[in-house]
Coordinates of C-alpha atoms and ligand atoms in Angstrom, one line a residue:
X29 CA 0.0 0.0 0.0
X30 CA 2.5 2.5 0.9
X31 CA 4.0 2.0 -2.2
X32 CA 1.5 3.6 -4.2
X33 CA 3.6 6.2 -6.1
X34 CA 1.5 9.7 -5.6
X35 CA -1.0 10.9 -8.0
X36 CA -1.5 14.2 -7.1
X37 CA 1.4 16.4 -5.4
X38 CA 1.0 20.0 -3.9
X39 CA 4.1 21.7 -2.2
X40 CA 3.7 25.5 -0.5
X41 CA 0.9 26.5 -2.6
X42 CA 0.1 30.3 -2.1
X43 CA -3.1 31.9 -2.7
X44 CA -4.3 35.4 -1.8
X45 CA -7.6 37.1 -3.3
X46 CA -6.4 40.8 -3.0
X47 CA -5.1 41.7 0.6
X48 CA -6.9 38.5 1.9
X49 CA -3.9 35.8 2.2
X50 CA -5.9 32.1 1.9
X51 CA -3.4 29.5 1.3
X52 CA -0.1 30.2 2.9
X53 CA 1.7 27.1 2.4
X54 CA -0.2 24.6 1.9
X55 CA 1.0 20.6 1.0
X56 CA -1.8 18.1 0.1
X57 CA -0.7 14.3 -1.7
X58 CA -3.3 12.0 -3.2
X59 CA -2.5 8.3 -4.3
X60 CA -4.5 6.1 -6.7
X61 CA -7.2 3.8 -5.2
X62 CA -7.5 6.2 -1.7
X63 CA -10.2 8.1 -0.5
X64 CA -9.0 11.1 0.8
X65 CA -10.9 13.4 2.9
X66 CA -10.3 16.7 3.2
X67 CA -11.4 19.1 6.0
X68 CA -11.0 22.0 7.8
X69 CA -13.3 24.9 9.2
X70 CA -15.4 27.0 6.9
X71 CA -13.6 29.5 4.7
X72 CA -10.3 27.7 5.5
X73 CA -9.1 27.6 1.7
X74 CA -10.8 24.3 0.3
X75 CA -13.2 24.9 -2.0
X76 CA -9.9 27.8 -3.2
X77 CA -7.4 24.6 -3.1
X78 CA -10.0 22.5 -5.4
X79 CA -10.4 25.1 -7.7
X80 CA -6.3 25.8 -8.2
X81 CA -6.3 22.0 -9.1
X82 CA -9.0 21.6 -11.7
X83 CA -7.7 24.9 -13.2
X84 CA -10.4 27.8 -12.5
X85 CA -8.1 29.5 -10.3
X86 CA -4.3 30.2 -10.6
X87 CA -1.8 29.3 -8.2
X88 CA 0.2 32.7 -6.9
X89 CA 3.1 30.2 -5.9
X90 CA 3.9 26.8 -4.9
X91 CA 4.4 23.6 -7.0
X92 CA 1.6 20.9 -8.5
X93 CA 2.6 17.5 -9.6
X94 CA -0.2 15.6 -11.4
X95 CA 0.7 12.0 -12.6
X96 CA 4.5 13.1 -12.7
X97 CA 3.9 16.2 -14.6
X98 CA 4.3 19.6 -13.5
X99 CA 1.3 21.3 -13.7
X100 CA 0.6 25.1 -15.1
X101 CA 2.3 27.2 -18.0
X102 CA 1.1 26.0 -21.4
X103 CA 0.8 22.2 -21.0
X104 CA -3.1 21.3 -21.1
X105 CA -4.5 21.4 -17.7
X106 CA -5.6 17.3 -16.6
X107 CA -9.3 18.9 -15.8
X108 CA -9.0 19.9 -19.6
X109 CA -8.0 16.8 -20.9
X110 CA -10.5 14.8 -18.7
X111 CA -7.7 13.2 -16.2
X112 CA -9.6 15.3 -13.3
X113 CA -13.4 15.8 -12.5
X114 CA -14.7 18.2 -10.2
X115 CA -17.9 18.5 -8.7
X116 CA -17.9 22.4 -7.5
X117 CA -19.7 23.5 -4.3
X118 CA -21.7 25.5 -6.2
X119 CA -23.3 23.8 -8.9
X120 CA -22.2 24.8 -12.5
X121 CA -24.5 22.8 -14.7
X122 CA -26.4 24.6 -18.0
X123 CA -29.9 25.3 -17.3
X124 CA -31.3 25.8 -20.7
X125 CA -30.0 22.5 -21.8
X126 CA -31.3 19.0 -21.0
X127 CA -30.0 16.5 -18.2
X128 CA -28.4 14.4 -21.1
X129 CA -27.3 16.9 -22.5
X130 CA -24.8 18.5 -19.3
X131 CA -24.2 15.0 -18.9
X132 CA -23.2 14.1 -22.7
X133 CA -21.8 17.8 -24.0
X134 CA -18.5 17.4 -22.0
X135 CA -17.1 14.5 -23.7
X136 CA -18.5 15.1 -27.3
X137 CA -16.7 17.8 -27.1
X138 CA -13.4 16.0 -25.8
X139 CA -13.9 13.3 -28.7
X140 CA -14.7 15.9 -31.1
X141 CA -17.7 13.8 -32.0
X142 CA -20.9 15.0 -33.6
X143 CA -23.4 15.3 -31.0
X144 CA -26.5 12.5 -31.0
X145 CA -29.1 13.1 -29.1
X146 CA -29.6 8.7 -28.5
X147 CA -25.9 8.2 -27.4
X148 CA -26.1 11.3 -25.4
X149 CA -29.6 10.0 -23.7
X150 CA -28.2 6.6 -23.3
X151 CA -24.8 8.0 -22.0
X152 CA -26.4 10.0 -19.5
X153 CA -28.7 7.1 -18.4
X154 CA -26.2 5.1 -17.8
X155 CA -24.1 7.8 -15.9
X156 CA -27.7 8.2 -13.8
X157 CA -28.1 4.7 -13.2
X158 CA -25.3 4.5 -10.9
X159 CA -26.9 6.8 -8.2
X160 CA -30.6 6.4 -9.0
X161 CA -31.9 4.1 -12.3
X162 CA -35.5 5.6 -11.6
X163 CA -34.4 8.9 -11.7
X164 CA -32.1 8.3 -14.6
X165 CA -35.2 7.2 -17.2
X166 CA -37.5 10.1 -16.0
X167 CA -34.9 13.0 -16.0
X168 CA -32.7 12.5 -18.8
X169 CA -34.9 14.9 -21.5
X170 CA -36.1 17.4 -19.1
X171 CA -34.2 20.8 -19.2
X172 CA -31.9 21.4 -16.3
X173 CA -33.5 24.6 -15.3
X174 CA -36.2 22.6 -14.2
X175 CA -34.7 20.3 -11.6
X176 CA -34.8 20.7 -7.8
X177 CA -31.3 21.8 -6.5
X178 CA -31.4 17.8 -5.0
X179 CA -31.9 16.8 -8.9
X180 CA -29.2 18.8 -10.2
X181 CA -26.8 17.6 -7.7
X182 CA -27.3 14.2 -8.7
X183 CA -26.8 15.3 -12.5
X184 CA -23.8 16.9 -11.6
X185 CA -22.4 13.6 -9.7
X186 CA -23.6 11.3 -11.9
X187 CA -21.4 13.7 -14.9
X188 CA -18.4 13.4 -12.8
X189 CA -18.0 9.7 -12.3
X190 CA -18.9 8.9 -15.6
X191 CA -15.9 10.7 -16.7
X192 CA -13.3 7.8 -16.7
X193 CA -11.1 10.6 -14.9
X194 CA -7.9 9.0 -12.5
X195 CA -8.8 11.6 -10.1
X196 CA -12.0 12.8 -8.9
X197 CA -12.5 16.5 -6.8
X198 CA -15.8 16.1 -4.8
X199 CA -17.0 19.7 -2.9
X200 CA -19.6 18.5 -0.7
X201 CA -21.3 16.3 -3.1
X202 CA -23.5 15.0 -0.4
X203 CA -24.2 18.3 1.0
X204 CA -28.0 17.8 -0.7
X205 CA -28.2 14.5 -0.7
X206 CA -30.4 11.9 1.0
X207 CA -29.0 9.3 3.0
X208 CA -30.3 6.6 0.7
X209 CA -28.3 8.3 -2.4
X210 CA -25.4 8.9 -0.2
X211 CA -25.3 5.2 0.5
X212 CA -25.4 4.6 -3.1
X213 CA -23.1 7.4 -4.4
X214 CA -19.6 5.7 -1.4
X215 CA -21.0 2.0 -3.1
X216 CA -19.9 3.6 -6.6
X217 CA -17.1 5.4 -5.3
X218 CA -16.1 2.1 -3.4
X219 CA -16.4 0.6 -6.7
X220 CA -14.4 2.8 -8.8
X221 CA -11.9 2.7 -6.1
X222 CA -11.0 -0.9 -6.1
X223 CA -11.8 -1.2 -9.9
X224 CA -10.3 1.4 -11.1
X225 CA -7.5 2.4 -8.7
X226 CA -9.4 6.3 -8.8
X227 CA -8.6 8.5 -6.2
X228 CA -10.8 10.7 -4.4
X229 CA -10.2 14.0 -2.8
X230 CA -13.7 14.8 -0.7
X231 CA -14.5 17.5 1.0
X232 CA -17.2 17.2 3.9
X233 CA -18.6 18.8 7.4
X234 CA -20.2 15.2 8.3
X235 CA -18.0 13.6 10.4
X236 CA -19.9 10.1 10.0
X237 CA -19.7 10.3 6.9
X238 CA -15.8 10.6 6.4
X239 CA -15.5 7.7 8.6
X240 CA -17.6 6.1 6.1
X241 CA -15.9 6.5 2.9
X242 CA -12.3 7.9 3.3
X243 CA -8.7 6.0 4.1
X244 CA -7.1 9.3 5.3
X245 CA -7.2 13.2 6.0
X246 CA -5.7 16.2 4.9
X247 CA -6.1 19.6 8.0
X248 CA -5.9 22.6 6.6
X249 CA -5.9 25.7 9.3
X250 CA -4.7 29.0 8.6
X251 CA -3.9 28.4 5.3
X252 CA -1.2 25.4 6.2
X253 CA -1.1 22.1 6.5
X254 CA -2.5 20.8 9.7
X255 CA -2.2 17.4 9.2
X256 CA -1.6 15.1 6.7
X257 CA -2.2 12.2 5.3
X258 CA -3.2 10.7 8.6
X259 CA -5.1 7.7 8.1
X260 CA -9.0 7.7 9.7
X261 CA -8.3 5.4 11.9
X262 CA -5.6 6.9 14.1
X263 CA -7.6 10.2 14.6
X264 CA -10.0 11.1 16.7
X265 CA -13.2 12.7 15.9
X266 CA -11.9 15.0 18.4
X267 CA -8.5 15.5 17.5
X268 CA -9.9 16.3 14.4
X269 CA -12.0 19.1 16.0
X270 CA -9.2 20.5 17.6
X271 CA -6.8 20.3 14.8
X272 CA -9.2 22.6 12.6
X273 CA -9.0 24.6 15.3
X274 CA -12.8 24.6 16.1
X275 CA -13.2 23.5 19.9
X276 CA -14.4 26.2 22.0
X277 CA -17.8 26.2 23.9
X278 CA -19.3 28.0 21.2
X279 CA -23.2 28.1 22.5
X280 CA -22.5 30.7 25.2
X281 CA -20.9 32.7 23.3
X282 CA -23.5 33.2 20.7
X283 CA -26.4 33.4 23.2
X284 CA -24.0 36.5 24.3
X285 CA -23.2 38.2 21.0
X286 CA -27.2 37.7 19.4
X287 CA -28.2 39.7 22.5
X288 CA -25.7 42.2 21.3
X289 CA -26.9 42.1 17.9
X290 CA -31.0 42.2 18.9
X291 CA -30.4 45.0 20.9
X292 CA -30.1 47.5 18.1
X293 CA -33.4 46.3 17.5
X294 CA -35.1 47.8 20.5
X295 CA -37.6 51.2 19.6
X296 CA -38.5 48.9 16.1
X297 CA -40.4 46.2 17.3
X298 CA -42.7 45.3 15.1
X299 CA -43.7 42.0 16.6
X300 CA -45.8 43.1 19.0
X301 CA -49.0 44.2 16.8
X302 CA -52.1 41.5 17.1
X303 CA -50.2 39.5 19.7
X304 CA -53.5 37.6 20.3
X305 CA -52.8 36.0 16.9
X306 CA -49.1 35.9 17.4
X307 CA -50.0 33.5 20.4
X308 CA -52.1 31.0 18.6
X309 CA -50.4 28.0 17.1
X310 CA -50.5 27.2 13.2
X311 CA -52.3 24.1 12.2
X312 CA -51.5 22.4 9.2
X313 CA -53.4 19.4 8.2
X314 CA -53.3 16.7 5.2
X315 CA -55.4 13.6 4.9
X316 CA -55.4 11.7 8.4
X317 CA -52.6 14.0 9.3
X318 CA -52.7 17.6 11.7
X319 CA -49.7 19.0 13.5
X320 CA -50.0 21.8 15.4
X321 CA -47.0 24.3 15.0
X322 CA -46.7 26.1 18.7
X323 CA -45.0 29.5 19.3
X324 CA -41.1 28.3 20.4
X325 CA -41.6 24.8 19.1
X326 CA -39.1 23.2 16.6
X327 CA -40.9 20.9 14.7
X328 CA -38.5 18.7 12.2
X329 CA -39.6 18.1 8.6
X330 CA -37.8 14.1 7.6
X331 CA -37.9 12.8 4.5
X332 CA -37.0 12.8 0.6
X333 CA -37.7 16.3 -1.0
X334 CA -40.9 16.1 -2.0
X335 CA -43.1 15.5 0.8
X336 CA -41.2 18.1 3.1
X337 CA -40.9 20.5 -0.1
X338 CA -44.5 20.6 -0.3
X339 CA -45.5 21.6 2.9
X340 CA -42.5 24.3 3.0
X341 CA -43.8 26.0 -0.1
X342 CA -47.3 25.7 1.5
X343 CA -46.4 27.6 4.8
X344 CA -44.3 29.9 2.9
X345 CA -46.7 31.0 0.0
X346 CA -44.7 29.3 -2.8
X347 CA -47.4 26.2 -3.4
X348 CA -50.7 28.5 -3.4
X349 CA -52.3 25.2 -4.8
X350 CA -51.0 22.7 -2.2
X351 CA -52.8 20.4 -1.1
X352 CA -52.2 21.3 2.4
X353 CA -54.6 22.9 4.7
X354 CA -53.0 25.4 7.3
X355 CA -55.0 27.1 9.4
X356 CA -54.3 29.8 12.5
X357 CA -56.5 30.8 15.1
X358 CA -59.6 29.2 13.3
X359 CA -58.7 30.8 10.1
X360 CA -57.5 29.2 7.2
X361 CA -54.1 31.0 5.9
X362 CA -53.1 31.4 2.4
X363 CA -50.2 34.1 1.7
X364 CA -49.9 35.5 -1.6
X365 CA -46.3 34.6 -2.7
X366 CA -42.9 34.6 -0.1
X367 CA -43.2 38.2 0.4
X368 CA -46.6 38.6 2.1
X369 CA -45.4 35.4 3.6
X370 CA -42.8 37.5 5.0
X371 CA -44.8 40.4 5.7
X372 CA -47.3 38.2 7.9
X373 CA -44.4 37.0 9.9
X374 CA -43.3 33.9 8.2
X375 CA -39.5 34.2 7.4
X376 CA -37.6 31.2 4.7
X377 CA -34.5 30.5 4.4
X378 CA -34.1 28.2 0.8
X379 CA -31.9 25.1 0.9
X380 CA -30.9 26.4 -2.9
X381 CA -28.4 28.9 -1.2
X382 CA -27.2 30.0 -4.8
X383 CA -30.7 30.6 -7.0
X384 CA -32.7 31.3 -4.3
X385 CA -30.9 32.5 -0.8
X386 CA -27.8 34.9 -2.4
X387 CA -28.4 37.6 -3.9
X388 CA -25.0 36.9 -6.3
X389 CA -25.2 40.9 -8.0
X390 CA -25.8 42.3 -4.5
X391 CA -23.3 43.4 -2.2
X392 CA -22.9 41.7 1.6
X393 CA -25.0 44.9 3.2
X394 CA -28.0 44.5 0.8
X395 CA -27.7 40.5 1.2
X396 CA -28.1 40.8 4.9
X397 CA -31.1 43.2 4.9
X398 CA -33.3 42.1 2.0
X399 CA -35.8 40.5 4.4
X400 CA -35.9 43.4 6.7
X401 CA -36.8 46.0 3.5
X402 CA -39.0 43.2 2.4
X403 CA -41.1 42.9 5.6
X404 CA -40.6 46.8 6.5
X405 CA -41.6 47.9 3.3
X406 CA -40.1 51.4 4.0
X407 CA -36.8 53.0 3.1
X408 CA -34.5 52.4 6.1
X409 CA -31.7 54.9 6.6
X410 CA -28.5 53.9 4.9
X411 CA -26.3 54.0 8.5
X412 CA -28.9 52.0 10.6
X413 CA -28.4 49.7 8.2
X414 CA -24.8 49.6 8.1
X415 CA -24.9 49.5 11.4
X416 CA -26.6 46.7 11.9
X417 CA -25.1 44.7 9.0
X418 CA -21.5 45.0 11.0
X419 CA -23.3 43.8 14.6
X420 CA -24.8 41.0 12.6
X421 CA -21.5 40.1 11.1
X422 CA -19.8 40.2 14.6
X423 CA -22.7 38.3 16.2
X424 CA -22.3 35.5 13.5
X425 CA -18.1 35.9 13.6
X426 CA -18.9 36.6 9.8
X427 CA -15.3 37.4 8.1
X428 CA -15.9 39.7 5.6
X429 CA -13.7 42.1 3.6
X430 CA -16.5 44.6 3.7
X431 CA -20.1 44.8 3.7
X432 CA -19.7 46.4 0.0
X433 CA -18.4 43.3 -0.9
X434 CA -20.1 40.7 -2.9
X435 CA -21.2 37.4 -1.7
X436 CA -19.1 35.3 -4.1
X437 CA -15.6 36.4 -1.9
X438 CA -17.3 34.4 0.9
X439 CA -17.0 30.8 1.8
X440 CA -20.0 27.8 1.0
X441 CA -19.9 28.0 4.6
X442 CA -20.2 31.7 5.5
X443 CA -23.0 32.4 2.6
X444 CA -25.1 30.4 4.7
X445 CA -24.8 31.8 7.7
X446 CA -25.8 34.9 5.8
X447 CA -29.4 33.4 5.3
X448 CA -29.8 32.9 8.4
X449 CA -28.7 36.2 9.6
X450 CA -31.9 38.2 7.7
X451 CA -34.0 36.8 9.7
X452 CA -32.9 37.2 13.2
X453 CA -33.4 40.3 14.0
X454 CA -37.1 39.9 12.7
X455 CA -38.3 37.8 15.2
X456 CA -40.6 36.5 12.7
X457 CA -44.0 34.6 14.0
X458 CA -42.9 31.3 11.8
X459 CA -39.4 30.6 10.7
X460 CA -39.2 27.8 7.9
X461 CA -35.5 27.0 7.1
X462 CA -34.2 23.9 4.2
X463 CA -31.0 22.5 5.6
X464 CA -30.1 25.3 6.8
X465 CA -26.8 23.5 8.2
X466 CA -25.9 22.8 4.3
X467 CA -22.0 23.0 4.4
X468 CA -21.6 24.3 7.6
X469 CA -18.9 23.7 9.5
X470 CA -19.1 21.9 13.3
X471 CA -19.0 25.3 14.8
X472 CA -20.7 27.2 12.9
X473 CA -23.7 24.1 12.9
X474 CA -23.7 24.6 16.8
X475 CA -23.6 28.4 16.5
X476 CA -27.1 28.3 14.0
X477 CA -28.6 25.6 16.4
X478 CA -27.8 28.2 19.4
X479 CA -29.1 31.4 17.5
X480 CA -32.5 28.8 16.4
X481 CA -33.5 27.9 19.4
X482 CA -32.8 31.7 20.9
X483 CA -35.6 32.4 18.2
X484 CA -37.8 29.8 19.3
X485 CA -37.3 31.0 23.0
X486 CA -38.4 34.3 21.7
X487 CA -41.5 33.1 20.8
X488 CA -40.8 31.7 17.2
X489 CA -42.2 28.6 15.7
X490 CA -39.7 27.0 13.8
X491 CA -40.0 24.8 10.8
X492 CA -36.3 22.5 10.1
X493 CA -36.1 20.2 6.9
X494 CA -32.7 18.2 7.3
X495 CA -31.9 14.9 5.8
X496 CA -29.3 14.6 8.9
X497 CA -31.8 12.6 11.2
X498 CA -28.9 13.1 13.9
X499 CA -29.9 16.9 13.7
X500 CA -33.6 16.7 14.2
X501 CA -33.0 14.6 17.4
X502 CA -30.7 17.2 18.6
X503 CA -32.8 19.9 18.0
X504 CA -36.9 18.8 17.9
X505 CA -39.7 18.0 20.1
X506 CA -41.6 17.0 17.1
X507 CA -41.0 15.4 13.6
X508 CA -43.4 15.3 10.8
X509 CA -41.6 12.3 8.7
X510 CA -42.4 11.5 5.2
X511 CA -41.6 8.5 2.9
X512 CA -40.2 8.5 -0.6
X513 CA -43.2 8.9 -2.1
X514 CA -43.8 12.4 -0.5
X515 CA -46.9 11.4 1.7
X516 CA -46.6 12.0 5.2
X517 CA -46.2 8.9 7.2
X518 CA -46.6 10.1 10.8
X519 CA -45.8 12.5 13.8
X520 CA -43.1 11.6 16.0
X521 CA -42.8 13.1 19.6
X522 CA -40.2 13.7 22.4
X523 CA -38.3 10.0 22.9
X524 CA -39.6 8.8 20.2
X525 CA -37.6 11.0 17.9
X526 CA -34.5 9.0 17.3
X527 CA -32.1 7.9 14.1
X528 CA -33.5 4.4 13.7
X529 CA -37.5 5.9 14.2
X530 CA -36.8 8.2 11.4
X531 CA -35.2 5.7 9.6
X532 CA -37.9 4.0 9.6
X533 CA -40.7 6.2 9.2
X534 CA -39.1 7.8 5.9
X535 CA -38.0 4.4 3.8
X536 CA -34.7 5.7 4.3
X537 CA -31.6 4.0 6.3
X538 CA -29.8 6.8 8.4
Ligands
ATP7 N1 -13.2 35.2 -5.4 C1 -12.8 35.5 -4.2 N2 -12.5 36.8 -3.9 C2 -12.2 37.1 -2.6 N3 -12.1 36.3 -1.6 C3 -12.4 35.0 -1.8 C4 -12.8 34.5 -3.1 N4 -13.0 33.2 -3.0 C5 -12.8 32.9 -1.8 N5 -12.4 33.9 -1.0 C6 -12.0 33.9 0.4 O1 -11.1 32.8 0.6 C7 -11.3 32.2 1.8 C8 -11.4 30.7 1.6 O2 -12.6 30.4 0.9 P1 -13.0 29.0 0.4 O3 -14.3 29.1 -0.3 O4 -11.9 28.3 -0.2 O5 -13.3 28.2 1.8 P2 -13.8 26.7 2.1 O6 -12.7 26.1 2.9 O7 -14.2 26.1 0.9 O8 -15.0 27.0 3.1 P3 -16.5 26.3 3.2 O9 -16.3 25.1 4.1 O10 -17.4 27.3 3.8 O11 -16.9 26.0 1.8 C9 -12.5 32.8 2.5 O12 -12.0 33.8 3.4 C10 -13.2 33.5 1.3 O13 -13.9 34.7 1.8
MG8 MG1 -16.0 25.5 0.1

């Protein structure tokens, strides 16, 4: 084994965007036939590192070896001649063009075939097959645009190990998956592995699911090398912790700093008008189904898409034709569209951070207070704003160059937390909120469960869809789980929320 000569060989690579310094001296190896996770805290320089080996950024200093070969000047990138696939964080797939298609296009184009649309459909079948054959036969001639975030994903995926590349660069590919198509995504990978001697440089938050499918780790803190190549099963899940340097007792601290941020807050409650209303719980009801939605309750949402997706858009005036009743204080409730969702107290935070969550053309300031001019409806002056946009930014330890900045110089990670931070000064009657721990780092997960349940203190009903069943029993008194088919399968309370009940009541192995 230790043999294996290396595939992929970074020494001291450098990397600043302007004055901010990301990579400082960074090493990372790879070796055929390994799975190789690699972690660190968010905005630590990964998605950056991924994107200096597949070619879309340049290195500022430092030296790559791919397959033997120095990498950069004028030879032909591997990621251009097909040697390397990447799976980006942020999904880069065409939407105007059909599933087979994205899948198809790339290597037409490598083979400088003529494009047919049957070899591209059965290509792209086949590529599909290997995550999900149902999925494959009913998605391959619909147009990309159309796909849920969950869909696309598996398009991108499917793209990528179909690609008869020697090394493969996943960004949190399971990031929007279910646990069923993770399971099936490691078997392929497994596959490839030992068929194929491909090697596979993954990037993930989920600690169980490293454990799962890498052979060794890669640190990277401060823009160095934290530890490397140190096989799984010699480190500690809290070594680990510690070595991305994210151990601290992070709840207190952000029960501290949200007070600080809230406070600027006082003199524009809004949140007080009809508080008999306010008070009343929201019912939602479907067939044999009702669950009552309390002030401060966190109810969990479990499940594939579908089902959970249907309720959200229902609660958050999406889905005006849903087939879900929901009802408050006798009355039935039907907002017209997300904004007079908002403006009846019902914030949303998408799980489709980049189409529907950032606002890519807008700067950091705008980004943060779009749901504020949204439920305000009035001009607020340009230095309250300001103002609070920096004591949200401290409350959420948000590093930003500036608040003029756009969002595309932040981090998966820190995008997220974004989303999150509209909303809290708000203190909206009904938060609902899609994996809103997408790509989040451990610390930053704990920081967004701490500032959730502040909210739900406050007086908050929460609505959380996760596929993580691990975070639902953390954080709910209640799940709603669904099975695959979309159809809500039953309400779980209290002790009876656990991994295996979820499992179970969803169709889908945790
Ligand atoms: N185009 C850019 N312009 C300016 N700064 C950038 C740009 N891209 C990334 N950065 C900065 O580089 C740092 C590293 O970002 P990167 O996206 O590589 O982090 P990451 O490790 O992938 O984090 P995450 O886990 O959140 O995805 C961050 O501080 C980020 O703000
Ligand atoms: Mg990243």
């Amino acid at each position: 084994m230790s043999e294996q000569p290396t595939l992929l060989l970074a020494k001291s690579i450098v990397k600043s965007f302007g004055a901010t310094s990301v990579l400082k001296s960074f090493d990372l190896s790879v070796r055929p036939g390994e799975v190789h996770a690699f972690l660190g805290g968010n905005g630590a320089g990964k998605s950056t590192f991924i994107k200096i080996i597949s070619g879309q950024h340049q290195r500022d200093g430092g030296t790559l070896q791919f397959a033997g070969r120095d990498l950069g000047g004028s030879s032909a990138s591997p990621a251009d001649t097909g040697e390397i696939a990447v799976v980006n964080q942020e999904l880069a797939l065409l939407p105007h063009l059909s599933v087979a298609e994205n899948i198809a296009m790339p290597r037409m184009q490598r083979a400088l075939g003529t494009y047919s649309e049957r070899a591209s459909r059965a290509l792209a079948i086949d590529a599909l097959s290997l995550i999900d054959p149902q999925f494959a036969r009913e998605s391959v001639i619909r147009l990309v645009g159309e796909l849920s975030l969950h869909e696309r994903q598996l398009v991108e995926i499917a793209r990528a190990l179909r690609s008869g590349a020697r090394l493969l660069l996943l960004d949190e590919p399971t990031a929007n998956l279910t646990a069923a198509e993770t399971g099936r995504l490691f078997a392929v990978i497994r596959r490839l592995v030992a068929e194929t001697s491909l090697a596979v440089l993954f990037v993930s938050h989920r600690m169980r699911e490293i454990r799962q499918i890498a052979d060794v780790c890669t640190i990277i803190r401060d823009g160095k090398t934290a530890v490397d190549r140190a096989p799984l099963n010699a480190i500690t899940d809290r070594e680990i912790v510690d070595y991305m340097g994210q151990s601290v007792e992070p709840d207190q601290q952000t029960e501290v700093s949200l007070e600080a941020a809230s406070d600027l807050r006082e003199g524009h409650d809004t949140s007080h008008d009809n508080r008999g209303t306010a008070q009343r719980p929201i019912i939602v009801r479907l067939d044999d189904i009702e669950l009552e939605i309390r002030p401060g309750a966190i109810v969990g949402l479990a499940g594939a898409p579908t089902g959970p997706l249907a309720l959200i858009e229902a609660l958050t005036g999406l889905g005006p034709k849903s087939r879900w009743d929901i009802e408050r204080a006798g009355e039935p409730v039907k907002h017209r569209g997300p904004s007079g969702a908002a403006r009846a107290g019902v914030g949303y935070i998408s799980g489709d951070r980049a189409n529907k969550g950032i606002l890519a053309t807008l700067p950091i300031i705008d980004n943060l207070m779009a749901a504020r001019r949204i439920v305000e409806r009035k001009k607020i002056a340009r230095d309250e704003e300001l103002r609070q946009g920096q004591a949200l930014l401290d409350a959420l330890k948000i590093r930003a160059g500036s608040l003029w900045h756009l969002p595309s110089t932040l981090s998966g990670g820190t995008q997220q937390k974004i989303l999150v931070a509209r909303w809290l000064n708000l203190k909206p009657k009904l938060l609902v909120l899609e994996e809103p721990t997408r790509g989040v780092d451990i610390r930053t997960k704990r920081e967004i469960y701490a500032l959730v349940r502040k909210l739900a203190r406050q007086g908050t009903a929460v609505v959380w869809w996760s596929t993580e069943y691990l975070e639902l029993v953390e954080l709910c008194d209640t799940v709603l789980a669904f099975d695959l088919s979309g159809r809500p399968t039953g309400i779980l309370r209290h002790t009876d929320v656990s991994e295996e009940s979820l499992a179970s009541a969803t169709g889908m192995a945790a």
